[in-house]
CSV table of C-alpha atoms and ligand atoms in Angstrom, one decimal:
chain,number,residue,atom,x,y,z
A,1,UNK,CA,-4.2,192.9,191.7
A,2,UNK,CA,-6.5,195.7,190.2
A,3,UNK,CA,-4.6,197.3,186.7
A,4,UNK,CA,-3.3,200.4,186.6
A,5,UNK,CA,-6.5,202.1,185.0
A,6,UNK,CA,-8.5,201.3,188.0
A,7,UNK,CA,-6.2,202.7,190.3
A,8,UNK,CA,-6.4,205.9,188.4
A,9,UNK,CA,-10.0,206.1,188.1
A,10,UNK,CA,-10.0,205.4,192.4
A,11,UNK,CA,-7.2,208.2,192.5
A,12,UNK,CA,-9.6,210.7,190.4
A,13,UNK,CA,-12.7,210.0,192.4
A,14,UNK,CA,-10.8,210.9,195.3
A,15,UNK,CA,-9.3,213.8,194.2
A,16,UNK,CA,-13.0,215.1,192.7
A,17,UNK,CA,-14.6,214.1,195.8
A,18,UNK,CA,-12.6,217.1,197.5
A,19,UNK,CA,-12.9,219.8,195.3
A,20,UNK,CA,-15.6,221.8,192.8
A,21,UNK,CA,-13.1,223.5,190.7
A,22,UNK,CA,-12.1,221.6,187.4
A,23,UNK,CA,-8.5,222.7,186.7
A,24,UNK,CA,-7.6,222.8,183.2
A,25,UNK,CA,-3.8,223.5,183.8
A,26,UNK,CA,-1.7,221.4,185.7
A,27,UNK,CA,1.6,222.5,187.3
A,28,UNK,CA,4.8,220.2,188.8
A,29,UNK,CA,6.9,222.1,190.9
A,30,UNK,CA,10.5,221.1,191.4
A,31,UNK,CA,13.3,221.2,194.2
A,32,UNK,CA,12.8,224.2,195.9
A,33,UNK,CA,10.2,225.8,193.5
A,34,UNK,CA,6.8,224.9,196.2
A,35,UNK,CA,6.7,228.7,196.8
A,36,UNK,CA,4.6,228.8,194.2
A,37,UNK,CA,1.8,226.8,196.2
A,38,UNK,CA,1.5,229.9,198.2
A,39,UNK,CA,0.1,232.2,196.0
A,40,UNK,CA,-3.4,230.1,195.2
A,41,UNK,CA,-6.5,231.7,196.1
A,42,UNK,CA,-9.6,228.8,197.2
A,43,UNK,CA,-6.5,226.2,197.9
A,44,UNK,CA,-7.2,223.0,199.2
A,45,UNK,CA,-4.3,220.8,199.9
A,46,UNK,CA,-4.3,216.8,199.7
A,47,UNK,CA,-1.4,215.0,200.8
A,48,UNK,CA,-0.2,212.7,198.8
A,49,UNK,CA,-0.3,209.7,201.4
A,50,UNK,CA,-4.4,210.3,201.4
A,51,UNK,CA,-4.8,209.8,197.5
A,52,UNK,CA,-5.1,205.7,196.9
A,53,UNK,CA,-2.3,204.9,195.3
A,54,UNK,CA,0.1,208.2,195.1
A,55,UNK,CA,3.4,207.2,196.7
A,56,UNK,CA,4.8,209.6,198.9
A,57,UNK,CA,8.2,212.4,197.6
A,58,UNK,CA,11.5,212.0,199.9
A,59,UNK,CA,13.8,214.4,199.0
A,60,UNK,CA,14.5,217.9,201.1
A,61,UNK,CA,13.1,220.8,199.5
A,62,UNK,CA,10.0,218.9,198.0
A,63,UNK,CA,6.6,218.9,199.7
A,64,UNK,CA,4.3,215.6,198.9
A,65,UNK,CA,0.9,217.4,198.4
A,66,UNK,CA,-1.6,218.2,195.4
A,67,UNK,CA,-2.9,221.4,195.2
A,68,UNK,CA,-6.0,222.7,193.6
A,69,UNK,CA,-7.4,226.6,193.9
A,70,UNK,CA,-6.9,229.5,191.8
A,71,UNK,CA,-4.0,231.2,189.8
A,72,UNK,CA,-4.2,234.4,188.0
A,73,UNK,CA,-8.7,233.6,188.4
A,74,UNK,CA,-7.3,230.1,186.5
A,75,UNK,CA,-8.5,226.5,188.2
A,76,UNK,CA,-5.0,225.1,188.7
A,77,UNK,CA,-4.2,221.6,189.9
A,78,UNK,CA,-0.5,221.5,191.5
A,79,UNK,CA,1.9,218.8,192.3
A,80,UNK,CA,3.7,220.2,195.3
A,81,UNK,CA,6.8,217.7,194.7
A,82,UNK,CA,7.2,215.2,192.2
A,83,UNK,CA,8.6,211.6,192.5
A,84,UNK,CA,12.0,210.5,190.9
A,85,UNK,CA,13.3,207.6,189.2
A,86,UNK,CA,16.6,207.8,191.7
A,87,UNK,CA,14.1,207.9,194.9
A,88,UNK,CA,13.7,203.8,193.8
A,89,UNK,CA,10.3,204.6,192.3
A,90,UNK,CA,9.6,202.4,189.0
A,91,UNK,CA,8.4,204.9,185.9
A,92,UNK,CA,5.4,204.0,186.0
A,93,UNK,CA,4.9,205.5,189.6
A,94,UNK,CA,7.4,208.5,188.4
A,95,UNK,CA,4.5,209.1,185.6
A,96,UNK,CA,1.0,208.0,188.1
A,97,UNK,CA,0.2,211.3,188.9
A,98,UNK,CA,0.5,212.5,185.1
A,99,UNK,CA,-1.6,210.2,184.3
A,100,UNK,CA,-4.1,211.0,186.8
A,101,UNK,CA,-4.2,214.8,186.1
A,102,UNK,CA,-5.2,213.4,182.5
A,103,UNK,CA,-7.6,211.6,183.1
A,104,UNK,CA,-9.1,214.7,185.8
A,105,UNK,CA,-9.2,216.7,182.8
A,106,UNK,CA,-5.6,218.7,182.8
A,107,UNK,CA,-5.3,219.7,179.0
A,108,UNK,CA,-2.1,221.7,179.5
A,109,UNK,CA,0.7,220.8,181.9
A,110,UNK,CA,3.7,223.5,183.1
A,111,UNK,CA,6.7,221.4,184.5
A,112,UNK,CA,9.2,222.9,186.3
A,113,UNK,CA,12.4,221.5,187.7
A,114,UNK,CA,16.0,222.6,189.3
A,115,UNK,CA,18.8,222.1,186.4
A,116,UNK,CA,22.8,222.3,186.3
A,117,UNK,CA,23.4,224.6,183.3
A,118,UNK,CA,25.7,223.5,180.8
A,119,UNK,CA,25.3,226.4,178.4
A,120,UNK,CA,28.3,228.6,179.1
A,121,UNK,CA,26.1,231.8,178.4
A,122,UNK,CA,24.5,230.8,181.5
A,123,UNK,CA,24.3,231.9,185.3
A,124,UNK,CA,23.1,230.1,188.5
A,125,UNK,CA,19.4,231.9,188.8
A,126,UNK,CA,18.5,232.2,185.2
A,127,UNK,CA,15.1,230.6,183.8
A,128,UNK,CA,15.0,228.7,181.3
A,129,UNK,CA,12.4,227.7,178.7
A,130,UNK,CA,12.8,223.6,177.5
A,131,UNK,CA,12.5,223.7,173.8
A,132,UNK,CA,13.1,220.0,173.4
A,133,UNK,CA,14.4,217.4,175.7
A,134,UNK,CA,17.0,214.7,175.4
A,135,UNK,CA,15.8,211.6,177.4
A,136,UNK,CA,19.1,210.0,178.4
A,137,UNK,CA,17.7,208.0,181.4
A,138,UNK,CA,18.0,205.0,180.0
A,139,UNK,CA,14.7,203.8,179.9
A,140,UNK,CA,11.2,205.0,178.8
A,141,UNK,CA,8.2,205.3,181.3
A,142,UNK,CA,5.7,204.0,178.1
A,143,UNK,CA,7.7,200.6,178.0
A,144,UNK,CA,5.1,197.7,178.8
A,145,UNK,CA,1.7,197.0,177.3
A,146,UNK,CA,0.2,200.1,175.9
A,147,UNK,CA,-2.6,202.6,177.7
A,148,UNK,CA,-4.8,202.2,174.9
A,149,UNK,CA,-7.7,205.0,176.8
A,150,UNK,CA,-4.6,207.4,177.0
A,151,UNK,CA,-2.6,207.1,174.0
A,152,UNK,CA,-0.8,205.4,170.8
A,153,UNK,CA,1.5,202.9,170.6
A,154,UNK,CA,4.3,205.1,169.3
A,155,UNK,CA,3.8,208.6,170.3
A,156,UNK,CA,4.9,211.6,168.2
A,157,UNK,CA,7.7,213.7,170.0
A,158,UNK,CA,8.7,216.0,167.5
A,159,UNK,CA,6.9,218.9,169.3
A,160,UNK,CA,7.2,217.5,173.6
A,161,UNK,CA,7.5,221.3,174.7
A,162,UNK,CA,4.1,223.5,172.6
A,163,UNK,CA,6.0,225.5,170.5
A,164,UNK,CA,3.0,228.2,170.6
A,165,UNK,CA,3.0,228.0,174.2
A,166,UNK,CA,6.7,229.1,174.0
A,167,UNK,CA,6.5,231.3,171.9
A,168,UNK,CA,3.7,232.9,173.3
A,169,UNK,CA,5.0,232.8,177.0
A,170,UNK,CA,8.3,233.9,175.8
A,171,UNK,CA,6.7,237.5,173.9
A,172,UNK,CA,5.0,237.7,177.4
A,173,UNK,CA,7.9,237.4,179.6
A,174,UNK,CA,9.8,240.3,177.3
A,175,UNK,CA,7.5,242.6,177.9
A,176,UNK,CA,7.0,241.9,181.3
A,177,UNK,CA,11.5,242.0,181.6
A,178,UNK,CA,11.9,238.6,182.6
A,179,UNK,CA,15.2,237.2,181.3
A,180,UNK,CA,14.2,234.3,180.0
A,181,UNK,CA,16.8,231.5,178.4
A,182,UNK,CA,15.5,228.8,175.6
A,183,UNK,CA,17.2,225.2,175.4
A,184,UNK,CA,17.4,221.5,175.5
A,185,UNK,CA,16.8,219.6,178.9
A,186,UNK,CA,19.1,216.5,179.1
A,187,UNK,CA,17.7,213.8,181.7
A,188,UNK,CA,19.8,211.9,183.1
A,189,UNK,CA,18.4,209.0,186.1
A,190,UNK,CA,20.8,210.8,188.6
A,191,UNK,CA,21.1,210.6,191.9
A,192,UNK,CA,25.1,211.5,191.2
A,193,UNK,CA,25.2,214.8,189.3
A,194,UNK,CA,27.0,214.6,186.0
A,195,UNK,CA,30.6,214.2,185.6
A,196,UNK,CA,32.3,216.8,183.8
A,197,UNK,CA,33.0,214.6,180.7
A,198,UNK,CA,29.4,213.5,180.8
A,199,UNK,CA,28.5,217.4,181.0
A,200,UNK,CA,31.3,218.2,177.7
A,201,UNK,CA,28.8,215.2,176.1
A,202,UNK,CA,26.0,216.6,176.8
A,203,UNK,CA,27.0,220.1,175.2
A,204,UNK,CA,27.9,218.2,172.0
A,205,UNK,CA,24.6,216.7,172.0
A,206,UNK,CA,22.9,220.0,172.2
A,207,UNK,CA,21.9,220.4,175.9
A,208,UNK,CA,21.5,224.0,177.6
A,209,UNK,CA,20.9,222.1,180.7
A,210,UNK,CA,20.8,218.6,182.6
A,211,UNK,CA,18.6,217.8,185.6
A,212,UNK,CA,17.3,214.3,187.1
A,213,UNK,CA,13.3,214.9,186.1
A,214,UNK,CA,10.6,216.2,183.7
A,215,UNK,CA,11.9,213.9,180.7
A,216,UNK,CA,9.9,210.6,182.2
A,217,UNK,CA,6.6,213.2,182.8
A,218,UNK,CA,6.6,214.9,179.7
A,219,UNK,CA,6.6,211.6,177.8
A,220,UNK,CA,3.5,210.0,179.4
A,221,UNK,CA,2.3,213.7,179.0
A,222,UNK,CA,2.2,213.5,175.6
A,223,UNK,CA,1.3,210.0,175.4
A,224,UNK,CA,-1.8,211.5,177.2
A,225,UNK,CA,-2.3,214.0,174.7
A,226,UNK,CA,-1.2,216.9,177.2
A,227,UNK,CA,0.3,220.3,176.2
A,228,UNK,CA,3.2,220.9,177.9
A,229,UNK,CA,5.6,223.9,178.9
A,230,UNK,CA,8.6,223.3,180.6
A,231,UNK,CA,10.6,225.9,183.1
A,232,UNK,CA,13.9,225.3,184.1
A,233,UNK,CA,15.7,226.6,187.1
A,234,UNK,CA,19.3,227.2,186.9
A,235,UNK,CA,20.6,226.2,190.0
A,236,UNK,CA,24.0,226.0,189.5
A,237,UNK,CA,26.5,225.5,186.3
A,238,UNK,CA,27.0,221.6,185.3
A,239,UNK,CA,30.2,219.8,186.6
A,240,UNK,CA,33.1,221.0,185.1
A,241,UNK,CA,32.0,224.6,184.8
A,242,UNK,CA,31.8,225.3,188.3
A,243,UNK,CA,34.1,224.1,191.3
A,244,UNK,CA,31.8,221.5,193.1
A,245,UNK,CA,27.6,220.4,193.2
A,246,UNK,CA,25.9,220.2,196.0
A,247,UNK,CA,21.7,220.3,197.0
A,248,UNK,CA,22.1,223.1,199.3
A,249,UNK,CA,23.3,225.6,196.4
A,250,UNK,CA,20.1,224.0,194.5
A,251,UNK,CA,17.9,225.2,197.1
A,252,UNK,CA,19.8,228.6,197.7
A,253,UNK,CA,19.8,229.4,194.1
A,254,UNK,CA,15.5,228.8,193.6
A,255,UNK,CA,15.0,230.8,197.2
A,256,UNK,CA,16.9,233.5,196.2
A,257,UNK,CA,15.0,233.5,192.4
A,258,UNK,CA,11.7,232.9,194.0
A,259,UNK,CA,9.8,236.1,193.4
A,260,UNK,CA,10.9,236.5,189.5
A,261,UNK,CA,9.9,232.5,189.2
A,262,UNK,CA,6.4,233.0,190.7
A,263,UNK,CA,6.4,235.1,188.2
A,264,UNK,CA,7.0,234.1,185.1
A,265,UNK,CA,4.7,231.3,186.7
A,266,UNK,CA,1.8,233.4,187.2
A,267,UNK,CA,2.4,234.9,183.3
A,268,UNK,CA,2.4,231.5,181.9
A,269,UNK,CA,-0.9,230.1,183.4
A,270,UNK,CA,-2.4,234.0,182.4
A,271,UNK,CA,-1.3,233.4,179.3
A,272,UNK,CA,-2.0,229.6,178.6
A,273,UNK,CA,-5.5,230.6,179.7
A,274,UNK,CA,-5.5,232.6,176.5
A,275,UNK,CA,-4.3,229.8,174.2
A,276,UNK,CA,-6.6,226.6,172.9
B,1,HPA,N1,22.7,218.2,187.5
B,1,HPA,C1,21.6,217.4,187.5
B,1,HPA,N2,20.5,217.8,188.2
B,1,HPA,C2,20.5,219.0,188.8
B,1,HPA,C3,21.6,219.9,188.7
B,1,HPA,C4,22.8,219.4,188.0
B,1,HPA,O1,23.8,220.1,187.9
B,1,HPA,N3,21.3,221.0,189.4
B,1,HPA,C5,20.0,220.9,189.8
B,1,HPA,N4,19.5,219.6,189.5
């Protein structure tokens, strides 16, 4: 069996092989969010069924395809669907394609994802900056012998989500008159959506929002040395706030935010350009 670090390196020959551009920013695009694959410039699309060892996403509203072209002039690289730890896929395959954009270079990584608001401030179709995340997943996608080429032993999270890139992205989206929310992501390994006592817990823990992703990527991100800022969509409030859950208001809610996500999208890859 060949170890996980030559996998990679077959993954990023691939993925070079097909493309001149050298994307600095990377982007994952949650349920519903692909829209934003549309508005590259020089795209090329590989699915992810071509690239060795990329598994392939199965849930409605996700495409399975990487992206590369240009944003805002920016070399992007885009994961057009992510894979989840409920799909049945271990961490480590949750986290492969992190990984690769690492190693291909990605120095800063926007993740975006669909998210239940628990914050009672909150309405279905706001955005949401992640200022800090809860991992409540019940595992941890850097358990197992140690990437030494990637990362330390015991990685740092006391800044997961760049507080300049925040901060910087959040001055931008004022003046531009985006409504944009700040608060904790709460991961949970899903597939059931919370129950409404698990929501009231996750309020007293200090979550804005819950959702079923980003917590496993952003790790290995940082473990990778990545820079990341993270976008949540409010689909819907969390169990117990509203009257029932269900995918199909998840994928209403992003169609119907689509425009003002691509964006505050576009005005964070223009204005992590800017930022070292
Ligand atoms: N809970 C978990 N994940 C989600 C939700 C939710 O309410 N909405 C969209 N993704």
């Amino acid at each position: 069996m060949m170890g996980i670090t030559a996998e990679i390196n077959e993954s990023v020959d691939f993925i070079t092989s097909k493309s001149d551009l050298v994307p600095k920013i990377g982007l994952i695009l949650g349920s519903g969010l692909g829209v934003m694959g549309d508005e590259l410039s020089e795209k090329i699309a590989i699915p992810y069924d071509e690239i060795p060892y990329f598994k392939s996403s199965t849930v409605k509203g996700h495409n399975g395809r990487l992206l590369i072209g240009k944003l805002e002039g920016t070399p992007v690289m885009i994961m057009d669907g992510r894979f989840h730890y409920y799909e049945g896929y271990d961490m480590a395959t949750v986290t492969y394609p992190v990984r690769v954009m690492a190693k291909l270079g990605i120095e800063k990584l926007i993740v975006t994802n669909s998210a239940g608001g628990c914050n009672p401030t909150f309405t279905p179709g706001n955005l949401m900056l992640i200022t800090d995340h809860i991992n409540f997943m019940g595992t941890n996608p850097l358990i197992g012998p140690n990437l030494e080429d990637f990362g330390t032993r015991f990685p740092d999270m006391s800044e997961a989500y760049d507080r300049e890139f925040l901060d910087k992205v959040q001055t931008e989206a004022k003046k531009a008159h985006i409504d944009l929310k700040q608060g904790v992501y709460m991961g949970f390994s899903g597939p059931t959506y919370e129950t409404p006592a698990e929501v009231r817990f996750a309020q007293i823990a200090g979550a804005s929002a819950v959702g079923m992703s980003t917590v496993p990527e952003v790790i290995v991100a940082k473990h990778s040395g990545l820079k990341v800022l993270g976008i949540s969509c409010i689909t819907n409030l969390a169990a117990g706030l509203q009257f029932n859950l269900n995918h199909e208001e998840v994928v209403e809610t992003t169609e119907r935010v689509k425009e003002i996500f691509k964006k505050l999208v576009r005005l964070s890859v223009k204005t992590l350009t800017k930022v070292d």
